[in-house]
Tab-separated table of C-alpha atoms in Angstrom:
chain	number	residue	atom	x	y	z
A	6	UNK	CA	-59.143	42.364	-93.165
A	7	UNK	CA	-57.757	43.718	-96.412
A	8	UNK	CA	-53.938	43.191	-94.915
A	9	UNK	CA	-54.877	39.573	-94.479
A	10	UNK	CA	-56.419	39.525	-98.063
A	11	UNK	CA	-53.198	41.045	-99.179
A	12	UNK	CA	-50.964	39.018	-97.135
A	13	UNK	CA	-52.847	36.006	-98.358
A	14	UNK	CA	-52.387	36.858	-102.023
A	15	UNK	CA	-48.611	37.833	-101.575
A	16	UNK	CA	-47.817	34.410	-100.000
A	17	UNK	CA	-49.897	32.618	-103.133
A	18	UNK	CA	-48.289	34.595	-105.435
A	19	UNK	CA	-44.737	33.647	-104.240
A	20	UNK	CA	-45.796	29.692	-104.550
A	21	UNK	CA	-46.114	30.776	-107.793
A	22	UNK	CA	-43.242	31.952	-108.689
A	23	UNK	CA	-40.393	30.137	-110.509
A	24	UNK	CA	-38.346	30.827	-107.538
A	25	UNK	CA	-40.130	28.945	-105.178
A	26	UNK	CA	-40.201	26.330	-107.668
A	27	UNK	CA	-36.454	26.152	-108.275
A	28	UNK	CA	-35.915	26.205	-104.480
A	29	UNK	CA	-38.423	22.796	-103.994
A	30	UNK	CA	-37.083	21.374	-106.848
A	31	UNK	CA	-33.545	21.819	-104.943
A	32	UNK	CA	-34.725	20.579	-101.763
A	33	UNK	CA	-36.035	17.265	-103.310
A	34	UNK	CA	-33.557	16.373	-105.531
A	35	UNK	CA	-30.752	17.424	-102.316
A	36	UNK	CA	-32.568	14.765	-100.144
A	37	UNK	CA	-32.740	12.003	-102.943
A	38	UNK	CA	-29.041	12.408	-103.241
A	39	UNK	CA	-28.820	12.241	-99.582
A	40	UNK	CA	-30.807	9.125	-98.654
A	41	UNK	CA	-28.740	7.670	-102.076
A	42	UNK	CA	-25.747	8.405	-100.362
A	43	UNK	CA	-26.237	7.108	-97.055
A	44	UNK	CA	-27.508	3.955	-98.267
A	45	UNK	CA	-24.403	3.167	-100.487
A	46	UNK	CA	-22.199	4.391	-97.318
A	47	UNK	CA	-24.309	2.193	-95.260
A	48	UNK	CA	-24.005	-0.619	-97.729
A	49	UNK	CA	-20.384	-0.403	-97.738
A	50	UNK	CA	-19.872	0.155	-94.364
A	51	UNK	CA	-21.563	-2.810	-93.293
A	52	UNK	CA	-20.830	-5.451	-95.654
A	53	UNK	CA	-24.011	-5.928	-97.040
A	54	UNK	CA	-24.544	-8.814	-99.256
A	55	UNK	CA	-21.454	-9.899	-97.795
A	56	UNK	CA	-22.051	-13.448	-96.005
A	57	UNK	CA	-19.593	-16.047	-94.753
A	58	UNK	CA	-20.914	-19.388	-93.566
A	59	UNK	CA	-19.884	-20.427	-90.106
A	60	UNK	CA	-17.501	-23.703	-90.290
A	61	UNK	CA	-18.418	-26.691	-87.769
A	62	UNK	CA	-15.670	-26.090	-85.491
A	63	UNK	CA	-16.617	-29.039	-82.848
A	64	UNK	CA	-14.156	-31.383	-81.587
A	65	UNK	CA	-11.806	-28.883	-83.315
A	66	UNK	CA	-8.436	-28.105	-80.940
A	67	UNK	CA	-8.172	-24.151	-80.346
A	68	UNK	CA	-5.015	-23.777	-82.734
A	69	UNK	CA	-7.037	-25.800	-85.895
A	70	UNK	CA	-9.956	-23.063	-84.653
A	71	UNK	CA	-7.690	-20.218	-85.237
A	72	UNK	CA	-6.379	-21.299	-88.529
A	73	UNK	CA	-9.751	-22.291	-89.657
A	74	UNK	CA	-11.546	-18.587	-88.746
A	75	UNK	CA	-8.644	-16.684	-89.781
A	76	UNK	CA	-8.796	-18.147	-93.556
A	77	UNK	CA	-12.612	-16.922	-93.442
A	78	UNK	CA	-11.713	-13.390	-91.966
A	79	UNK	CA	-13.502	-14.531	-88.387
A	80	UNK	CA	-12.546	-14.101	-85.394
A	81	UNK	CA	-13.378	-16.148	-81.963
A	82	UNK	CA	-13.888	-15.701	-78.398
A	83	UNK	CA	-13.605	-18.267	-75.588
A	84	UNK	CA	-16.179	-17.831	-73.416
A	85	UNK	CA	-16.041	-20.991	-70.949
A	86	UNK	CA	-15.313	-24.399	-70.453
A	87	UNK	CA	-17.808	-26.742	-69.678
A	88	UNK	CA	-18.249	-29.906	-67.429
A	89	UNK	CA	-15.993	-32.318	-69.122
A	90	UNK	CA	-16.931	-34.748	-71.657
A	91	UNK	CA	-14.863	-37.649	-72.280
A	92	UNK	CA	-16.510	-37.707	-75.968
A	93	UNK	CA	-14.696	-34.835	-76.882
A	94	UNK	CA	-10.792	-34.194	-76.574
A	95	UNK	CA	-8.909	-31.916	-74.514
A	96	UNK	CA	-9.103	-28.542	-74.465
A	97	UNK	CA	-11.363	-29.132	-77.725
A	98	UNK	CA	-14.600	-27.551	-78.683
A	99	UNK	CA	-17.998	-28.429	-77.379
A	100	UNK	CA	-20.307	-25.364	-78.319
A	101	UNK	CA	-20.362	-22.394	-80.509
A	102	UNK	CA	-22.181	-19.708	-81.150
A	103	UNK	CA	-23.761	-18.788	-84.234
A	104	UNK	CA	-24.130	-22.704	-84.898
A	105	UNK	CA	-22.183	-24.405	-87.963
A	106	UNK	CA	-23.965	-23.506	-91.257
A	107	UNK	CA	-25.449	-19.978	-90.210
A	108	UNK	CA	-24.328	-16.832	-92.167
A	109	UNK	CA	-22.495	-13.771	-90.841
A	110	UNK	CA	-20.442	-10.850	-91.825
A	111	UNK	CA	-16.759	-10.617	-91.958
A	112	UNK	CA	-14.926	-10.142	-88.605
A	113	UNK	CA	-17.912	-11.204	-86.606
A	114	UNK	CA	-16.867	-13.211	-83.494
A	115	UNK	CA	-17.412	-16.370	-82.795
A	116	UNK	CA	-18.204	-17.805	-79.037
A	117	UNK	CA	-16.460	-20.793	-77.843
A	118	UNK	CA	-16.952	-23.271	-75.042
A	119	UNK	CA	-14.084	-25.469	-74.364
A	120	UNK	CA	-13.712	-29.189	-73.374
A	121	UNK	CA	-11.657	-28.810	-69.654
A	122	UNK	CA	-8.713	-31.232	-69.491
A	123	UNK	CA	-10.294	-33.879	-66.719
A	124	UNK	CA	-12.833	-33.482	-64.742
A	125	UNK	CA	-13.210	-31.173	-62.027
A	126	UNK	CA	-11.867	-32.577	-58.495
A	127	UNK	CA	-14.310	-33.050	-55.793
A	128	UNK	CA	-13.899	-33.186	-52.023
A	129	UNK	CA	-14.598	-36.604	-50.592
A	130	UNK	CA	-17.085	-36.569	-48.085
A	131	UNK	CA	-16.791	-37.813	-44.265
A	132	UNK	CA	-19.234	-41.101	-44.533
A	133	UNK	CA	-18.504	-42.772	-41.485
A	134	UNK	CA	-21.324	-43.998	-39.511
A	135	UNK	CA	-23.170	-43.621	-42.614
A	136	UNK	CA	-25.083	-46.598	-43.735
A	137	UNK	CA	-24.141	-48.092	-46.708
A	138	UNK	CA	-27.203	-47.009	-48.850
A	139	UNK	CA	-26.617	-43.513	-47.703
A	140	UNK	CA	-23.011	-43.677	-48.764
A	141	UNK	CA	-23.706	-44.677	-51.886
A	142	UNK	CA	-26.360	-42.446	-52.991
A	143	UNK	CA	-24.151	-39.152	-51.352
A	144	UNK	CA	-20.743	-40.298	-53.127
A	145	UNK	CA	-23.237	-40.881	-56.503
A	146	UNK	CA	-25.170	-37.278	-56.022
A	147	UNK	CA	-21.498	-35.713	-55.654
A	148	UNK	CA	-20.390	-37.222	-58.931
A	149	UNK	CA	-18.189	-40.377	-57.964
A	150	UNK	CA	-18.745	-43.733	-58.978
A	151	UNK	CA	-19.142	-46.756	-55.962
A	152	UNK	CA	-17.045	-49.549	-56.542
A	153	UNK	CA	-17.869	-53.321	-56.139
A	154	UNK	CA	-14.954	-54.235	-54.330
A	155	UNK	CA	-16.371	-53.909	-50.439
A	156	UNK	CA	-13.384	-54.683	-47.824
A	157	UNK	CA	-15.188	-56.258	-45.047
A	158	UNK	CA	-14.066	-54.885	-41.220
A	159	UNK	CA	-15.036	-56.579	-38.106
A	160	UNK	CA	-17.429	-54.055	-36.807
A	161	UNK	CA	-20.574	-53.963	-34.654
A	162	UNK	CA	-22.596	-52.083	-36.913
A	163	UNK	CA	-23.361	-54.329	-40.207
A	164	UNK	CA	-23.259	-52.384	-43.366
A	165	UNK	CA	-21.786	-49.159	-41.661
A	166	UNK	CA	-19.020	-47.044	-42.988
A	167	UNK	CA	-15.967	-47.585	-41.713
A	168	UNK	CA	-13.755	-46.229	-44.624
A	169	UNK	CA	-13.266	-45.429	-48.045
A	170	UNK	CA	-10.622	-46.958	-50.888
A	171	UNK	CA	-9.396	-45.741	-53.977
A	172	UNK	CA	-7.579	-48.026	-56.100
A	173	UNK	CA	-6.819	-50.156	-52.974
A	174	UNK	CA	-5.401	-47.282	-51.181
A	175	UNK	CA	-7.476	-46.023	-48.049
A	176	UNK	CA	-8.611	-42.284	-48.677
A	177	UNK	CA	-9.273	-39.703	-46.037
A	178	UNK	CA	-12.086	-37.378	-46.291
A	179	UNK	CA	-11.027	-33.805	-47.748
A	180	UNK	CA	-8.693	-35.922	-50.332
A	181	UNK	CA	-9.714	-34.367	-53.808
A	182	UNK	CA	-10.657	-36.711	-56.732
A	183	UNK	CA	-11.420	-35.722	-60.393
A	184	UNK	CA	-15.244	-36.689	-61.009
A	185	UNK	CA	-16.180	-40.293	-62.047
A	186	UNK	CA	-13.761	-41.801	-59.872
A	187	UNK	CA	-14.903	-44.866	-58.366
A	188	UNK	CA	-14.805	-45.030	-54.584
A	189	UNK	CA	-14.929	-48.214	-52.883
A	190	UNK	CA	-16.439	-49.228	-49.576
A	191	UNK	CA	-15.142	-50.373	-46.148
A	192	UNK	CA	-18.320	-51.072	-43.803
A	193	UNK	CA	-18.036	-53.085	-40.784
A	194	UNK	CA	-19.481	-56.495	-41.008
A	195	UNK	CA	-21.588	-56.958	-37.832
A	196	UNK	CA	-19.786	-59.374	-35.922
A	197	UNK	CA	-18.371	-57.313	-33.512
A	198	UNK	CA	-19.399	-56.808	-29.761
C-alpha cells in the first residue's frame, strides 16, 4: 500500500511542478495556433465570404452564356436538351441550375439545358382501317396535329382510314415528321359496294 501512497504522491507532485505547467501551457497555446491556422487556410482555400450572384442566362444563345460566365469567373456545363419550345430560340437556354439570383463561389459550374433546334421527328403510324376517331386521338397522343382538310375516297367503310396527307402530299407510314406537324385525313366516304 505504501508504493501506491508513494506513487500517488510522486504523480501529484509532478502536476505540481512548473514543468508540467510549462508543458500544458505549450500544448494549449500549440492547438489555438493550430485550429487559427486551419481556419484562415480553410478560409482562403475556399473563398469564404466570396459570393458571385448567378446571372439569368435564359433565352441566352450558348456563345452570349460563355461570355457572360467567363466575366464572373463561372463556368457552365450542358447537361441536356429538352423537348423543344418554340418560345425559346434555337439552341438557347431553357433551365439552369443554381437559378438566376442565387449566390455561389468562384469557378462553380453552372448546369444548362438547351432549347433543341426543331422538334424531335416521329414515326407516322399505319392508321388504315382505323376509324377516324381512333386516328385522330393516336396521331394527337403521338404528338402531331390533325388537319381539317379531309380528302374524301369512295370507300365502303364511312369514316375509315384510307390514307394520310401532309401538305397535300400523300405520306406513307414509317415517313418521319418533326412533332406538331399537322397530318391530314383520307377516309373513305361510304358509298362504295
Amino acid at each position: 500500500m505504501s508504493n501506491f501512497t508513494e506513487s500517488f504522491k510522486g504523480l501529484f507532485q509532478f502536476i505540481k511542478s512548473k514543468s508540467f505547467l510549462k508543458n500544458v501551457i505549450i500544448a494549449v497555446v500549440s492547438i489555438l495556433v493550430f485550429v487559427f491556422v486551419l481556419q484562415w487556410w480553410l478560409g482562403v482555400t475556399t473563398n469564404h465570404n466570396q459570393k458571385v450572384q448567378v446571372p439569368n442566362l435564359h433565352k441566352m444563345s450558348l456563345a452570349d452564356v460563355e461570355q457572360k460566365l467567363s466575366e464572373l469567373n463561372l463556368d457552365f456545363v450542358v447537361i441536356d436538351s429538352a423537348s423543344y419550345n418554340p418560345e425559346y430560340p434555337k439552341k438557347s437556354v431553357i433551365e439552369q441550375d443554381p437559378e438566376a439570383g442565387d449566390f455561389v463561389k468562384e469557378k462553380r459550374k453552372i448546369y444548362l439545358t438547351l432549347n433543341p433546334s426543331k422538334y424531335r421527328d416521329v414515326e407516322v403510324p399505319n392508321l388504315n382501317g382505323r376509324t377516324r376517331r381512333q386516328a385522330t386521338t393516336h396521331l394527337r397522343s403521338i404528338g402531331f396535329k390533325v388537319g381539317t382538310n379531309v380528302t374524301w375516297v369512295h370507300d365502303i367503310g364511312k369514316d375509315v382510314v384510307r390514307g394520310l396527307k401532309h401538305n397535300g402530299q400523300k405520306i406513307e407510314p414509317g415517313t418521319k415528321l418533326p412533332k406538331q406537324t399537322t397530318i391530314d385525313l383520307i377516309l373513305g366516304d361510304g358509298n362504295g359496294y
